[in-house]
């Protein structure tokens, strides 16, 4: 009896810039960031927001029991980590030793999609930020890569 292919990914990885939030953290905002009332602001007092459905997406994946991680090529690592903390998303992050074939990766840059697809990661191109439909569609498509003829 052969092993059953996974129905769910072992890990969902999100790029940050223009995937979870609508800016480049190393260019469009000025770290460090602060809580100011209900908002997060940068050092210039500019309010920093994420894409609308991102908290709902992260909670959904957590409730599905799917670990979540962030990956970014940003040069502003401390600022990106600070935003993950201030948005309360650091609680979702996990480190795993999982194979690439068990991962889904969401990114707005085609070069990253191309590179990671080559090593077996199920990649999803993000055009205008992550939302629930994009994530749910990806979760439906994921098992099909193990059974390409499944409708």
Short mmCIF file of N, CA and C in Angstrom, two decimals:
data_model
loop_
_atom_site.label_atom_id
_atom_site.label_comp_id
_atom_site.label_asym_id
_atom_site.label_seq_id
_atom_site.Cartn_x
_atom_site.Cartn_y
_atom_site.Cartn_z
N UNK A 1 0.84 -1.18 0.00
CA UNK A 1 0.00 0.00 0.00
C UNK A 1 0.89 1.24 0.00
N UNK A 2 0.72 2.13 -0.96
CA UNK A 2 1.54 3.33 -1.07
C UNK A 2 1.11 4.39 -0.07
N UNK A 3 1.99 5.33 0.17
CA UNK A 3 1.64 6.39 1.10
C UNK A 3 0.69 7.38 0.43
N UNK A 4 -0.21 7.90 1.21
CA UNK A 4 -1.22 8.84 0.73
C UNK A 4 -0.59 10.21 0.53
N UNK A 5 -0.77 10.84 -0.64
CA UNK A 5 -0.22 12.20 -0.81
C UNK A 5 -0.96 13.19 0.08
N UNK A 6 -0.28 14.25 0.47
CA UNK A 6 -0.90 15.21 1.39
C UNK A 6 -2.06 15.95 0.76
N UNK A 7 -3.11 16.16 1.53
CA UNK A 7 -4.25 16.95 1.09
C UNK A 7 -4.05 18.43 1.43
N UNK A 8 -3.25 18.68 2.46
CA UNK A 8 -2.95 20.05 2.88
C UNK A 8 -1.45 20.27 2.84
N UNK A 9 -1.03 21.50 2.62
CA UNK A 9 0.41 21.78 2.67
C UNK A 9 0.92 21.65 4.10
N UNK A 10 2.21 21.34 4.21
CA UNK A 10 2.83 21.30 5.53
C UNK A 10 3.21 22.68 6.02
N UNK A 11 3.27 23.65 5.09
CA UNK A 11 3.66 25.01 5.44
C UNK A 11 3.17 25.96 4.34
N UNK A 12 2.66 27.11 4.75
CA UNK A 12 2.33 28.18 3.81
C UNK A 12 3.25 29.35 4.11
N UNK A 13 3.96 29.81 3.08
CA UNK A 13 4.94 30.88 3.23
C UNK A 13 4.47 32.10 2.44
N UNK A 14 4.56 33.26 3.09
CA UNK A 14 4.16 34.51 2.45
C UNK A 14 5.36 35.43 2.31
N UNK A 15 5.50 36.01 1.13
CA UNK A 15 6.37 37.17 0.95
C UNK A 15 5.70 38.30 1.74
N UNK A 16 6.41 39.38 1.99
CA UNK A 16 5.85 40.49 2.77
C UNK A 16 5.42 41.66 1.88
N UNK A 17 6.40 42.30 1.23
CA UNK A 17 6.12 43.50 0.44
C UNK A 17 5.21 43.20 -0.74
N UNK A 18 4.12 43.95 -0.84
CA UNK A 18 3.11 43.81 -1.90
C UNK A 18 2.48 42.43 -1.92
N UNK A 19 2.56 41.72 -0.80
CA UNK A 19 1.87 40.44 -0.64
C UNK A 19 1.02 40.50 0.63
N UNK A 20 1.65 40.85 1.76
CA UNK A 20 0.89 41.04 3.00
C UNK A 20 0.59 42.51 3.26
N UNK A 21 1.45 43.39 2.76
CA UNK A 21 1.20 44.83 2.90
C UNK A 21 1.53 45.54 1.58
N UNK A 22 0.87 46.70 1.34
CA UNK A 22 0.97 47.37 0.04
C UNK A 22 2.12 48.37 -0.08
N UNK A 23 3.31 47.97 0.27
CA UNK A 23 4.48 48.85 0.17
C UNK A 23 5.75 48.02 0.30
N UNK A 24 6.89 48.65 -0.04
CA UNK A 24 8.20 48.06 0.23
C UNK A 24 8.66 48.62 1.57
N UNK A 25 8.94 47.75 2.50
CA UNK A 25 9.32 48.17 3.85
C UNK A 25 10.67 48.89 3.86
N UNK A 26 11.49 48.66 2.84
CA UNK A 26 12.79 49.32 2.80
C UNK A 26 12.79 50.61 1.99
N UNK A 27 11.64 50.99 1.42
CA UNK A 27 11.58 52.17 0.55
C UNK A 27 10.46 53.14 0.89
N UNK A 28 9.24 52.62 1.05
CA UNK A 28 8.05 53.47 1.14
C UNK A 28 7.67 53.91 2.55
N UNK A 29 8.25 53.31 3.56
CA UNK A 29 7.97 53.67 4.96
C UNK A 29 9.29 53.86 5.68
N UNK A 30 9.25 54.50 6.85
CA UNK A 30 10.47 54.82 7.57
C UNK A 30 10.48 54.18 8.96
N UNK A 31 11.17 53.04 9.12
CA UNK A 31 11.29 52.43 10.44
C UNK A 31 12.09 53.33 11.38
N UNK A 32 12.02 53.16 12.69
CA UNK A 32 11.19 52.16 13.37
C UNK A 32 9.71 52.54 13.36
N UNK A 33 8.88 51.55 13.73
CA UNK A 33 7.43 51.71 13.74
C UNK A 33 6.93 51.77 15.17
N UNK A 34 5.77 52.39 15.35
CA UNK A 34 5.21 52.58 16.69
C UNK A 34 3.71 52.36 16.67
N UNK A 35 3.19 51.96 17.83
CA UNK A 35 1.74 51.95 18.02
C UNK A 35 1.33 53.35 18.40
N UNK A 36 0.32 53.88 17.72
CA UNK A 36 -0.22 55.19 18.05
C UNK A 36 -1.74 55.03 18.08
N UNK A 37 -2.27 54.84 19.29
CA UNK A 37 -3.69 54.51 19.41
C UNK A 37 -3.93 53.16 18.75
N UNK A 38 -4.96 53.08 17.90
CA UNK A 38 -5.25 51.79 17.24
C UNK A 38 -4.39 51.55 16.00
N UNK A 39 -3.55 52.53 15.62
CA UNK A 39 -2.78 52.43 14.38
C UNK A 39 -1.32 52.12 14.63
N UNK A 40 -0.68 51.67 13.57
CA UNK A 40 0.77 51.53 13.54
C UNK A 40 1.27 52.63 12.61
N UNK A 41 2.25 53.39 13.07
CA UNK A 41 2.80 54.48 12.27
C UNK A 41 4.31 54.31 12.14
N UNK A 42 4.85 54.92 11.07
CA UNK A 42 6.30 54.89 10.92
C UNK A 42 6.90 56.13 11.58
N UNK A 43 8.19 56.30 11.47
CA UNK A 43 8.89 57.41 12.14
C UNK A 43 8.47 58.78 11.63
N UNK A 44 7.89 58.83 10.43
CA UNK A 44 7.39 60.09 9.88
C UNK A 44 5.93 60.34 10.24
N UNK A 45 5.32 59.44 11.02
CA UNK A 45 3.92 59.59 11.41
C UNK A 45 2.94 59.05 10.39
N UNK A 46 3.44 58.43 9.33
CA UNK A 46 2.59 57.85 8.29
C UNK A 46 1.97 56.54 8.80
N UNK A 47 0.65 56.40 8.66
CA UNK A 47 -0.02 55.16 9.08
C UNK A 47 0.39 54.02 8.15
N UNK A 48 0.70 52.88 8.76
CA UNK A 48 1.15 51.71 8.03
C UNK A 48 0.04 50.66 8.12
N UNK A 49 -0.45 50.23 6.95
CA UNK A 49 -1.55 49.26 6.93
C UNK A 49 -1.17 48.02 6.12
N UNK A 50 -1.83 46.93 6.44
CA UNK A 50 -1.69 45.69 5.68
C UNK A 50 -2.88 45.56 4.73
N UNK A 51 -2.81 44.59 3.82
CA UNK A 51 -3.96 44.30 2.98
C UNK A 51 -5.12 43.84 3.85
N UNK A 52 -6.31 44.22 3.47
CA UNK A 52 -7.50 44.09 4.30
C UNK A 52 -7.73 42.68 4.87
N UNK A 53 -7.64 41.65 4.05
CA UNK A 53 -8.02 40.31 4.50
C UNK A 53 -6.88 39.50 5.11
N UNK A 54 -5.69 40.09 5.24
CA UNK A 54 -4.54 39.32 5.74
C UNK A 54 -4.78 38.72 7.13
N UNK A 55 -5.28 39.48 8.13
CA UNK A 55 -5.52 38.84 9.43
C UNK A 55 -6.50 37.66 9.35
N UNK A 56 -7.53 37.80 8.53
CA UNK A 56 -8.51 36.74 8.33
C UNK A 56 -7.84 35.52 7.68
N UNK A 57 -6.99 35.74 6.71
CA UNK A 57 -6.26 34.66 6.04
C UNK A 57 -5.38 33.91 7.04
N UNK A 58 -4.63 34.66 7.85
CA UNK A 58 -3.72 34.02 8.81
C UNK A 58 -4.49 33.22 9.86
N UNK A 59 -5.59 33.77 10.36
CA UNK A 59 -6.42 33.04 11.33
C UNK A 59 -7.02 31.79 10.70
N UNK A 60 -7.46 31.89 9.46
CA UNK A 60 -8.03 30.75 8.74
C UNK A 60 -7.01 29.62 8.65
N UNK A 61 -5.78 29.95 8.22
CA UNK A 61 -4.75 28.92 8.10
C UNK A 61 -4.40 28.32 9.45
N UNK A 62 -4.33 29.15 10.47
CA UNK A 62 -4.05 28.66 11.83
C UNK A 62 -5.14 27.68 12.26
N UNK A 63 -6.41 28.05 12.02
CA UNK A 63 -7.53 27.18 12.40
C UNK A 63 -7.55 25.88 11.60
N UNK A 64 -6.98 25.90 10.39
CA UNK A 64 -6.87 24.70 9.56
C UNK A 64 -5.69 23.84 10.01
N UNK A 65 -4.89 24.35 10.95
CA UNK A 65 -3.74 23.60 11.44
C UNK A 65 -2.55 23.64 10.50
N UNK A 66 -2.49 24.65 9.64
CA UNK A 66 -1.40 24.77 8.67
C UNK A 66 -0.39 25.80 9.18
N UNK A 67 0.86 25.38 9.41
CA UNK A 67 1.88 26.33 9.86
C UNK A 67 2.15 27.41 8.82
N UNK A 68 2.54 28.59 9.29
CA UNK A 68 2.74 29.76 8.45
C UNK A 68 4.14 30.33 8.70
N UNK A 69 4.75 30.84 7.63
CA UNK A 69 6.04 31.51 7.76
C UNK A 69 6.09 32.70 6.80
N UNK A 70 7.04 33.59 7.03
CA UNK A 70 7.27 34.73 6.15
C UNK A 70 8.66 34.61 5.55
N UNK A 71 8.77 35.07 4.29
CA UNK A 71 10.06 35.09 3.60
C UNK A 71 10.12 36.38 2.80
N UNK A 72 11.27 37.04 2.85
CA UNK A 72 11.38 38.30 2.14
C UNK A 72 12.83 38.55 1.75
N UNK A 73 13.00 39.24 0.63
CA UNK A 73 14.34 39.64 0.19
C UNK A 73 14.66 41.06 0.66
N UNK A 74 13.82 41.64 1.51
CA UNK A 74 14.02 43.03 1.92
C UNK A 74 15.37 43.23 2.60
N UNK A 75 15.93 44.41 2.41
CA UNK A 75 17.15 44.76 3.13
C UNK A 75 16.81 45.33 4.50
N UNK A 76 15.54 45.65 4.74
CA UNK A 76 15.09 46.23 6.00
C UNK A 76 14.52 45.12 6.90
N UNK A 77 15.41 44.22 7.33
CA UNK A 77 15.00 43.04 8.08
C UNK A 77 14.40 43.41 9.44
N UNK A 78 15.04 44.31 10.17
CA UNK A 78 14.51 44.65 11.50
C UNK A 78 13.15 45.35 11.39
N UNK A 79 12.98 46.21 10.39
CA UNK A 79 11.69 46.87 10.19
C UNK A 79 10.60 45.87 9.84
N UNK A 80 10.92 44.93 8.96
CA UNK A 80 9.94 43.90 8.59
C UNK A 80 9.56 43.06 9.80
N UNK A 81 10.55 42.64 10.59
CA UNK A 81 10.26 41.86 11.79
C UNK A 81 9.45 42.66 12.79
N UNK A 82 9.74 43.96 12.90
CA UNK A 82 8.99 44.81 13.81
C UNK A 82 7.52 44.90 13.38
N UNK A 83 7.26 45.04 12.09
CA UNK A 83 5.87 45.08 11.61
C UNK A 83 5.16 43.75 11.86
N UNK A 84 5.84 42.63 11.63
CA UNK A 84 5.23 41.33 11.92
C UNK A 84 4.81 41.26 13.39
N UNK A 85 5.65 41.80 14.25
CA UNK A 85 5.35 41.83 15.69
C UNK A 85 4.20 42.78 16.00
N UNK A 86 4.26 44.00 15.47
CA UNK A 86 3.22 45.00 15.77
C UNK A 86 1.86 44.61 15.21
N UNK A 87 1.82 43.97 14.06
CA UNK A 87 0.55 43.49 13.51
C UNK A 87 0.07 42.24 14.25
N UNK A 88 0.94 41.68 15.10
CA UNK A 88 0.57 40.48 15.87
C UNK A 88 0.69 39.21 15.06
N UNK A 89 1.45 39.26 13.97
CA UNK A 89 1.55 38.09 13.09
C UNK A 89 2.72 37.18 13.45
N UNK A 90 3.62 37.63 14.31
CA UNK A 90 4.77 36.79 14.67
C UNK A 90 4.31 35.52 15.36
N UNK A 91 3.12 35.54 15.98
CA UNK A 91 2.61 34.35 16.67
C UNK A 91 2.31 33.20 15.70
N UNK A 92 2.17 33.52 14.40
CA UNK A 92 1.85 32.48 13.43
C UNK A 92 3.09 31.79 12.88
N UNK A 93 4.26 32.39 13.07
CA UNK A 93 5.46 31.90 12.39
C UNK A 93 6.01 30.64 13.02
N UNK A 94 6.50 29.74 12.18
CA UNK A 94 7.14 28.51 12.64
C UNK A 94 8.33 28.20 11.75
N UNK A 95 9.32 27.53 12.34
CA UNK A 95 10.41 27.01 11.54
C UNK A 95 10.19 25.52 11.38
N UNK A 96 10.38 25.01 10.17
CA UNK A 96 10.16 23.59 9.94
C UNK A 96 11.33 23.03 9.16
N UNK A 97 11.40 21.73 9.13
CA UNK A 97 12.38 21.05 8.29
C UNK A 97 11.67 20.34 7.15
N UNK A 98 10.54 20.89 6.71
CA UNK A 98 9.71 20.23 5.71
C UNK A 98 10.31 20.31 4.31
N UNK A 99 10.00 19.32 3.46
CA UNK A 99 10.46 19.37 2.07
C UNK A 99 9.72 20.47 1.30
N UNK A 100 10.38 20.99 0.28
CA UNK A 100 9.78 22.06 -0.53
C UNK A 100 8.45 21.64 -1.15
N UNK A 101 8.31 20.35 -1.50
CA UNK A 101 7.09 19.90 -2.17
C UNK A 101 5.87 19.98 -1.26
N UNK A 102 6.07 20.16 0.04
CA UNK A 102 4.94 20.25 0.95
C UNK A 102 4.55 21.70 1.24
N UNK A 103 5.17 22.65 0.53
CA UNK A 103 4.95 24.08 0.81
C UNK A 103 4.17 24.79 -0.28
N UNK A 104 3.41 25.81 0.15
CA UNK A 104 2.80 26.77 -0.77
C UNK A 104 3.45 28.11 -0.47
N UNK A 105 3.85 28.83 -1.52
CA UNK A 105 4.49 30.13 -1.37
C UNK A 105 3.73 31.19 -2.16
N UNK A 106 3.38 32.28 -1.50
CA UNK A 106 2.67 33.40 -2.12
C UNK A 106 3.64 34.57 -2.27
N UNK A 107 3.75 35.12 -3.50
CA UNK A 107 4.67 36.23 -3.73
C UNK A 107 4.19 37.06 -4.92
N UNK A 108 4.59 38.33 -4.91
CA UNK A 108 4.23 39.24 -5.99
C UNK A 108 5.33 39.36 -7.04
N UNK A 109 6.45 38.66 -6.86
CA UNK A 109 7.57 38.76 -7.80
C UNK A 109 7.74 37.46 -8.57
N UNK A 110 7.63 37.58 -9.90
CA UNK A 110 7.70 36.39 -10.75
C UNK A 110 9.03 35.67 -10.65
N UNK A 111 10.13 36.40 -10.41
CA UNK A 111 11.45 35.73 -10.32
C UNK A 111 11.47 34.77 -9.14
N UNK A 112 10.86 35.15 -8.01
CA UNK A 112 10.82 34.26 -6.85
C UNK A 112 9.93 33.04 -7.13
N UNK A 113 8.80 33.29 -7.80
CA UNK A 113 7.89 32.20 -8.18
C UNK A 113 8.64 31.20 -9.07
N UNK A 114 9.34 31.73 -10.06
CA UNK A 114 10.09 30.89 -11.00
C UNK A 114 11.15 30.06 -10.27
N UNK A 115 11.94 30.72 -9.41
CA UNK A 115 13.04 30.03 -8.70
C UNK A 115 12.51 28.93 -7.77
N UNK A 116 11.47 29.23 -7.02
CA UNK A 116 10.97 28.25 -6.05
C UNK A 116 10.16 27.14 -6.71
N UNK A 117 9.51 27.43 -7.83
CA UNK A 117 8.80 26.38 -8.55
C UNK A 117 9.77 25.29 -9.01
N UNK A 118 10.99 25.69 -9.37
CA UNK A 118 12.00 24.75 -9.85
C UNK A 118 12.39 23.73 -8.79
N UNK A 119 12.26 24.08 -7.51
CA UNK A 119 12.64 23.13 -6.44
C UNK A 119 11.42 22.43 -5.85
N UNK A 120 10.25 22.59 -6.49
CA UNK A 120 9.08 21.83 -6.08
C UNK A 120 8.07 22.54 -5.20
N UNK A 121 8.30 23.81 -4.90
CA UNK A 121 7.34 24.57 -4.08
C UNK A 121 6.12 24.90 -4.94
N UNK A 122 4.92 24.75 -4.39
CA UNK A 122 3.69 25.16 -5.07
C UNK A 122 3.58 26.67 -4.90
N UNK A 123 3.78 27.42 -5.99
CA UNK A 123 3.84 28.88 -5.91
C UNK A 123 2.57 29.52 -6.45
N UNK A 124 2.19 30.63 -5.81
CA UNK A 124 1.01 31.38 -6.21
C UNK A 124 1.42 32.83 -6.42
N UNK A 125 1.17 33.33 -7.62
CA UNK A 125 1.48 34.72 -7.94
C UNK A 125 0.41 35.63 -7.35
N UNK A 126 0.84 36.64 -6.61
CA UNK A 126 -0.05 37.59 -5.94
C UNK A 126 -0.05 38.89 -6.72
N UNK A 127 -1.21 39.28 -7.25
CA UNK A 127 -1.27 40.51 -8.04
C UNK A 127 -1.58 41.73 -7.20
N UNK A 128 -2.54 41.63 -6.29
CA UNK A 128 -2.95 42.79 -5.51
C UNK A 128 -3.16 42.43 -4.04
N UNK A 129 -2.19 41.80 -3.45
CA UNK A 129 -2.28 41.44 -2.03
C UNK A 129 -3.00 40.12 -1.82
N UNK A 130 -2.68 39.47 -0.73
CA UNK A 130 -3.29 38.18 -0.38
C UNK A 130 -4.71 38.42 0.12
N UNK A 131 -5.62 37.55 -0.30
CA UNK A 131 -6.98 37.57 0.23
C UNK A 131 -7.48 36.14 0.40
N UNK A 132 -8.66 35.98 0.96
CA UNK A 132 -9.19 34.66 1.27
C UNK A 132 -9.36 33.82 0.01
N UNK A 133 -9.88 34.39 -1.06
CA UNK A 133 -10.12 33.62 -2.29
C UNK A 133 -8.81 33.04 -2.83
N UNK A 134 -7.78 33.83 -2.87
CA UNK A 134 -6.48 33.38 -3.38
C UNK A 134 -5.96 32.19 -2.56
N UNK A 135 -6.08 32.31 -1.23
CA UNK A 135 -5.58 31.25 -0.34
C UNK A 135 -6.43 29.99 -0.47
N UNK A 136 -7.75 30.14 -0.46
CA UNK A 136 -8.62 28.96 -0.57
C UNK A 136 -8.45 28.26 -1.92
N UNK A 137 -8.30 29.04 -3.00
CA UNK A 137 -8.05 28.44 -4.31
C UNK A 137 -6.73 27.67 -4.32
N UNK A 138 -5.70 28.23 -3.69
CA UNK A 138 -4.40 27.55 -3.63
C UNK A 138 -4.49 26.25 -2.85
N UNK A 139 -5.26 26.25 -1.76
CA UNK A 139 -5.42 25.04 -0.96
C UNK A 139 -6.16 23.95 -1.75
N UNK A 140 -7.08 24.35 -2.63
CA UNK A 140 -7.78 23.38 -3.48
C UNK A 140 -6.86 22.83 -4.57
N UNK A 141 -5.97 23.66 -5.08
CA UNK A 141 -5.05 23.26 -6.15
C UNK A 141 -3.90 22.40 -5.64
N UNK A 142 -3.49 22.61 -4.39
CA UNK A 142 -2.30 21.95 -3.84
C UNK A 142 -2.31 20.43 -4.02
N UNK A 143 -3.36 19.71 -3.61
CA UNK A 143 -3.32 18.25 -3.74
C UNK A 143 -3.29 17.78 -5.20
N UNK A 144 -3.73 18.62 -6.13
CA UNK A 144 -3.78 18.23 -7.53
C UNK A 144 -2.40 18.05 -8.13
N UNK A 145 -1.39 18.67 -7.53
CA UNK A 145 -0.04 18.50 -8.10
C UNK A 145 0.46 17.07 -7.88
N UNK A 146 -0.14 16.38 -6.91
CA UNK A 146 0.24 14.98 -6.66
C UNK A 146 -0.58 14.03 -7.54
N UNK A 147 -1.76 14.51 -7.99
CA UNK A 147 -2.64 13.77 -8.90
C UNK A 147 -3.04 14.71 -10.02
N UNK A 148 -2.18 14.94 -10.99
CA UNK A 148 -2.43 15.96 -12.01
C UNK A 148 -3.70 15.75 -12.83
N UNK A 149 -4.24 14.56 -12.85
CA UNK A 149 -5.43 14.31 -13.67
C UNK A 149 -6.72 14.48 -12.89
N UNK A 150 -6.63 14.87 -11.61
CA UNK A 150 -7.80 15.10 -10.78
C UNK A 150 -8.45 16.41 -11.20
N UNK A 151 -9.76 16.39 -11.27
CA UNK A 151 -10.48 17.63 -11.65
C UNK A 151 -10.77 18.48 -10.45
#
